[in-house]
């Protein structure tokens, strides 16, 4: 069965390459309308998943962070619908000419963006991922195969049914462009189809990401963990530090961009006030951890006093997962040095780490956050789902003329 899905999705991706932007936008509008019209069905399905997962949580078969990510509410639903509509407003990233170069008279080379092709997305909990990835895949012209965690089966199914119903109402939109699979065996089989699937995006635990990376030849985009840092130097203002650290830790503790370690300069005057403020707001502080590589995904953080900016940068580069790290300072030189030398996909100045998000960056949504360097980096939106191809337009030219000196290139950018 999975083979049939992959083969039909591979056919759909070819049709998507040339799909008109207006058809893509019509598809996205239909999806947003169908989700809005079926909100109660979605909440009902999600309630069943939450009830089933509560048992798994009590039996320690899933973490509290996983359980929290599973829950849908009105705020998440509003953001999902808005996210799909926001993607409609964005430029179509495919088939855009990046540059044009005249190699010789009437021999024109163009660098043009192109969809990646067929993308497999494997995620745990978070059923809202389905709408985010579908919206970005549709607009960028990619076919997609989705595999959600079993703890969200009911919610995933209803979302998939709604999306399929919406797409079926759009003339010229290819069938089987968006697909959903369910079993663990499907994952293993997907990972073996490197001839057809162009990219795998895992969204979940460190264990999930490492399993995928170790069991496929397909390129993998993503991050294994979210160990994010904040450094407050001696010039940082007390209220700014307190507010940013609290937001970074408690706004959504189980998120991958939640802060896990706070580094404080030895001359920062308000350390005791920071500890008191965090504790009063339900945050547990650990000052002498066994390891600085732990992702708590809870209202817990590690706190460490450092000698100077250099020690903070060195600590972050050693222990960070290269996801998101932030400096709080009024010293412009310190901010610039930090943002140059910290080797992470997102580096911030005087802001919460929770801003590291495709929706907040104005990408409409994201397929995930990547700490890769060979692929797209940071929150990956539409542009990260396109590669490029070179198109050469000639009038009968042959290489032999240039090899033997009868003609010469002049390489003029147009």
PDB file of C-alpha atoms in Angstrom, residues 186-335:
ATOM      1  CA  UNK A 186       5.076   2.716   6.857  1.00  0.00           C
ATOM      2  CA  UNK A 187       7.938   4.834   8.203  1.00  0.00           C
ATOM      3  CA  UNK A 188      10.497   2.093   7.628  1.00  0.00           C
ATOM      4  CA  UNK A 189       9.248   1.530   4.110  1.00  0.00           C
ATOM      5  CA  UNK A 190       9.165   5.253   3.316  1.00  0.00           C
ATOM      6  CA  UNK A 191      12.789   5.584   4.333  1.00  0.00           C
ATOM      7  CA  UNK A 192      13.821   2.971   1.767  1.00  0.00           C
ATOM      8  CA  UNK A 193      12.336   4.807  -1.237  1.00  0.00           C
ATOM      9  CA  UNK A 194      15.259   7.141  -1.893  1.00  0.00           C
ATOM     10  CA  UNK A 195      14.600   6.870  -5.644  1.00  0.00           C
ATOM     11  CA  UNK A 196      11.239   8.624  -5.230  1.00  0.00           C
ATOM     12  CA  UNK A 197      11.220  10.666  -2.013  1.00  0.00           C
ATOM     13  CA  UNK A 198      13.421  13.756  -2.280  1.00  0.00           C
ATOM     14  CA  UNK A 199      13.477  14.950   1.339  1.00  0.00           C
ATOM     15  CA  UNK A 200      12.474  13.702   4.803  1.00  0.00           C
ATOM     16  CA  UNK A 201      11.512  16.158   7.533  1.00  0.00           C
ATOM     17  CA  UNK A 202      11.227  14.705  11.059  1.00  0.00           C
ATOM     18  CA  UNK A 203       9.460  16.731  13.760  1.00  0.00           C
ATOM     19  CA  UNK A 204       9.656  15.122  17.165  1.00  0.00           C
ATOM     20  CA  UNK A 205      11.998  13.711  19.770  1.00  0.00           C
ATOM     21  CA  UNK A 206      15.744  13.342  19.551  1.00  0.00           C
ATOM     22  CA  UNK A 207      15.180   9.590  19.349  1.00  0.00           C
ATOM     23  CA  UNK A 208      12.868   9.927  16.320  1.00  0.00           C
ATOM     24  CA  UNK A 209      15.253  12.218  14.447  1.00  0.00           C
ATOM     25  CA  UNK A 210      18.263  10.002  15.086  1.00  0.00           C
ATOM     26  CA  UNK A 211      16.355   6.892  13.991  1.00  0.00           C
ATOM     27  CA  UNK A 212      15.453   8.549  10.688  1.00  0.00           C
ATOM     28  CA  UNK A 213      18.953   9.907  10.096  1.00  0.00           C
ATOM     29  CA  UNK A 214      20.450   6.454  10.696  1.00  0.00           C
ATOM     30  CA  UNK A 215      17.991   4.542   8.510  1.00  0.00           C
ATOM     31  CA  UNK A 216      17.738   6.339   5.191  1.00  0.00           C
ATOM     32  CA  UNK A 217      19.752   7.582   2.232  1.00  0.00           C
ATOM     33  CA  UNK A 218      17.197  10.349   1.701  1.00  0.00           C
ATOM     34  CA  UNK A 219      18.385  13.850   2.748  1.00  0.00           C
ATOM     35  CA  UNK A 220      16.995  14.734   6.196  1.00  0.00           C
ATOM     36  CA  UNK A 221      16.082  18.275   7.239  1.00  0.00           C
ATOM     37  CA  UNK A 222      15.463  19.128  10.875  1.00  0.00           C
ATOM     38  CA  UNK A 223      16.913  19.304  14.333  1.00  0.00           C
ATOM     39  CA  UNK A 224      17.461  16.617  16.942  1.00  0.00           C
ATOM     40  CA  UNK A 225      16.891  18.780  20.014  1.00  0.00           C
ATOM     41  CA  UNK A 226      16.137  22.311  21.164  1.00  0.00           C
ATOM     42  CA  UNK A 227      18.705  23.274  23.775  1.00  0.00           C
ATOM     43  CA  UNK A 228      18.378  27.062  23.651  1.00  0.00           C
ATOM     44  CA  UNK A 229      20.281  29.638  25.688  1.00  0.00           C
ATOM     45  CA  UNK A 230      19.936  33.196  26.950  1.00  0.00           C
ATOM     46  CA  UNK A 231      22.964  35.212  28.069  1.00  0.00           C
ATOM     47  CA  UNK A 232      22.431  38.333  30.218  1.00  0.00           C
ATOM     48  CA  UNK A 233      25.523  40.542  30.405  1.00  0.00           C
ATOM     49  CA  UNK A 234      26.360  43.137  33.068  1.00  0.00           C
ATOM     50  CA  UNK A 235      24.598  45.955  31.166  1.00  0.00           C
ATOM     51  CA  UNK A 236      21.246  44.156  30.881  1.00  0.00           C
ATOM     52  CA  UNK A 237      18.217  45.789  32.519  1.00  0.00           C
ATOM     53  CA  UNK A 238      16.506  43.850  35.296  1.00  0.00           C
ATOM     54  CA  UNK A 239      12.934  44.101  34.014  1.00  0.00           C
ATOM     55  CA  UNK A 240      13.981  43.191  30.470  1.00  0.00           C
ATOM     56  CA  UNK A 241      15.894  40.117  31.672  1.00  0.00           C
ATOM     57  CA  UNK A 242      13.069  38.953  33.929  1.00  0.00           C
ATOM     58  CA  UNK A 243      10.436  39.377  31.215  1.00  0.00           C
ATOM     59  CA  UNK A 244      12.421  37.734  28.396  1.00  0.00           C
ATOM     60  CA  UNK A 245      13.622  34.768  30.457  1.00  0.00           C
ATOM     61  CA  UNK A 246      10.142  34.077  31.846  1.00  0.00           C
ATOM     62  CA  UNK A 247       8.527  34.271  28.406  1.00  0.00           C
ATOM     63  CA  UNK A 248      11.241  32.062  26.883  1.00  0.00           C
ATOM     64  CA  UNK A 249      10.674  29.409  29.545  1.00  0.00           C
ATOM     65  CA  UNK A 250       6.979  29.485  30.391  1.00  0.00           C
ATOM     66  CA  UNK A 251       5.086  30.792  27.350  1.00  0.00           C
ATOM     67  CA  UNK A 252       5.140  27.221  25.989  1.00  0.00           C
ATOM     68  CA  UNK A 253       7.646  25.111  27.979  1.00  0.00           C
ATOM     69  CA  UNK A 254       7.437  22.034  25.745  1.00  0.00           C
ATOM     70  CA  UNK A 255       8.321  23.951  22.562  1.00  0.00           C
ATOM     71  CA  UNK A 256      11.710  23.331  20.950  1.00  0.00           C
ATOM     72  CA  UNK A 257      12.492  27.075  21.156  1.00  0.00           C
ATOM     73  CA  UNK A 258      11.890  27.256  24.900  1.00  0.00           C
ATOM     74  CA  UNK A 259      15.037  28.319  26.791  1.00  0.00           C
ATOM     75  CA  UNK A 260      16.829  25.565  28.725  1.00  0.00           C
ATOM     76  CA  UNK A 261      19.946  27.360  30.021  1.00  0.00           C
ATOM     77  CA  UNK A 262      20.354  30.945  31.245  1.00  0.00           C
ATOM     78  CA  UNK A 263      23.896  32.308  31.462  1.00  0.00           C
ATOM     79  CA  UNK A 264      24.467  35.417  33.603  1.00  0.00           C
ATOM     80  CA  UNK A 265      27.565  37.635  33.706  1.00  0.00           C
ATOM     81  CA  UNK A 266      29.296  37.601  37.102  1.00  0.00           C
ATOM     82  CA  UNK A 267      28.786  41.382  37.431  1.00  0.00           C
ATOM     83  CA  UNK A 268      25.044  41.317  36.673  1.00  0.00           C
ATOM     84  CA  UNK A 269      23.527  43.030  39.732  1.00  0.00           C
ATOM     85  CA  UNK A 270      20.070  41.490  39.764  1.00  0.00           C
ATOM     86  CA  UNK A 271      20.726  37.761  39.833  1.00  0.00           C
ATOM     87  CA  UNK A 272      18.905  37.210  43.134  1.00  0.00           C
ATOM     88  CA  UNK A 273      15.905  39.163  41.867  1.00  0.00           C
ATOM     89  CA  UNK A 274      15.867  37.014  38.708  1.00  0.00           C
ATOM     90  CA  UNK A 275      15.889  33.782  40.734  1.00  0.00           C
ATOM     91  CA  UNK A 276      13.107  35.041  42.972  1.00  0.00           C
ATOM     92  CA  UNK A 277      11.013  36.217  40.012  1.00  0.00           C
ATOM     93  CA  UNK A 278      11.321  32.899  38.191  1.00  0.00           C
ATOM     94  CA  UNK A 279      10.606  30.836  41.295  1.00  0.00           C
ATOM     95  CA  UNK A 280       7.519  32.904  42.121  1.00  0.00           C
ATOM     96  CA  UNK A 281       6.288  32.201  38.598  1.00  0.00           C
ATOM     97  CA  UNK A 282       6.642  28.438  38.904  1.00  0.00           C
ATOM     98  CA  UNK A 283      10.072  27.896  37.365  1.00  0.00           C
ATOM     99  CA  UNK A 284      12.450  25.393  38.956  1.00  0.00           C
ATOM    100  CA  UNK A 285      16.096  26.496  38.774  1.00  0.00           C
ATOM    101  CA  UNK A 286      18.996  24.034  38.623  1.00  0.00           C
ATOM    102  CA  UNK A 287      22.424  25.584  39.273  1.00  0.00           C
ATOM    103  CA  UNK A 288      24.745  22.576  39.322  1.00  0.00           C
ATOM    104  CA  UNK A 289      23.411  20.151  36.718  1.00  0.00           C
ATOM    105  CA  UNK A 290      24.861  16.777  35.834  1.00  0.00           C
ATOM    106  CA  UNK A 291      24.854  17.912  32.205  1.00  0.00           C
ATOM    107  CA  UNK A 292      24.249  21.090  30.222  1.00  0.00           C
ATOM    108  CA  UNK A 293      22.888  19.064  27.317  1.00  0.00           C
ATOM    109  CA  UNK A 294      19.464  18.272  28.797  1.00  0.00           C
ATOM    110  CA  UNK A 295      16.289  19.460  27.115  1.00  0.00           C
ATOM    111  CA  UNK A 296      13.743  19.800  29.923  1.00  0.00           C
ATOM    112  CA  UNK A 297      10.653  20.720  27.863  1.00  0.00           C
ATOM    113  CA  UNK A 298       9.159  21.777  31.183  1.00  0.00           C
ATOM    114  CA  UNK A 299       9.176  24.757  33.573  1.00  0.00           C
ATOM    115  CA  UNK A 300      12.751  23.918  34.569  1.00  0.00           C
ATOM    116  CA  UNK A 301      15.940  25.670  33.522  1.00  0.00           C
ATOM    117  CA  UNK A 302      19.650  25.568  34.226  1.00  0.00           C
ATOM    118  CA  UNK A 303      21.318  28.748  35.487  1.00  0.00           C
ATOM    119  CA  UNK A 304      25.066  29.408  35.323  1.00  0.00           C
ATOM    120  CA  UNK A 305      27.216  32.433  36.187  1.00  0.00           C
ATOM    121  CA  UNK A 306      29.996  33.113  33.650  1.00  0.00           C
ATOM    122  CA  UNK A 307      33.106  35.285  33.751  1.00  0.00           C
ATOM    123  CA  UNK A 308      32.538  37.164  30.503  1.00  0.00           C
ATOM    124  CA  UNK A 309      31.019  37.223  27.022  1.00  0.00           C
ATOM    125  CA  UNK A 310      33.664  34.883  25.609  1.00  0.00           C
ATOM    126  CA  UNK A 311      32.856  32.199  28.183  1.00  0.00           C
ATOM    127  CA  UNK A 312      29.153  32.546  27.361  1.00  0.00           C
ATOM    128  CA  UNK A 313      29.811  32.155  23.612  1.00  0.00           C
ATOM    129  CA  UNK A 314      32.094  29.160  24.176  1.00  0.00           C
ATOM    130  CA  UNK A 315      29.532  27.504  26.477  1.00  0.00           C
ATOM    131  CA  UNK A 316      26.733  27.983  23.949  1.00  0.00           C
ATOM    132  CA  UNK A 317      28.767  26.695  21.015  1.00  0.00           C
ATOM    133  CA  UNK A 318      29.701  23.620  23.062  1.00  0.00           C
ATOM    134  CA  UNK A 319      26.280  22.718  24.476  1.00  0.00           C
ATOM    135  CA  UNK A 320      23.736  24.395  22.193  1.00  0.00           C
ATOM    136  CA  UNK A 321      21.776  22.335  19.680  1.00  0.00           C
ATOM    137  CA  UNK A 322      22.341  25.297  17.291  1.00  0.00           C
ATOM    138  CA  UNK A 323      18.629  26.071  17.321  1.00  0.00           C
ATOM    139  CA  UNK A 324      18.069  29.498  18.942  1.00  0.00           C
ATOM    140  CA  UNK A 325      20.216  31.524  21.336  1.00  0.00           C
ATOM    141  CA  UNK A 326      19.687  35.062  22.612  1.00  0.00           C
ATOM    142  CA  UNK A 327      21.729  37.816  24.296  1.00  0.00           C
ATOM    143  CA  UNK A 328      20.249  40.476  26.580  1.00  0.00           C
ATOM    144  CA  UNK A 329      22.484  43.545  26.626  1.00  0.00           C
ATOM    145  CA  UNK A 330      22.617  47.300  26.146  1.00  0.00           C
ATOM    146  CA  UNK A 331      26.151  46.978  24.784  1.00  0.00           C
ATOM    147  CA  UNK A 332      26.005  47.106  20.986  1.00  0.00           C
ATOM    148  CA  UNK A 333      29.496  45.616  20.542  1.00  0.00           C
ATOM    149  CA  UNK A 334      28.619  42.655  22.794  1.00  0.00           C
ATOM    150  CA  UNK A 335      25.423  42.058  20.829  1.00  0.00           C
TER     151      UNK A 335
END
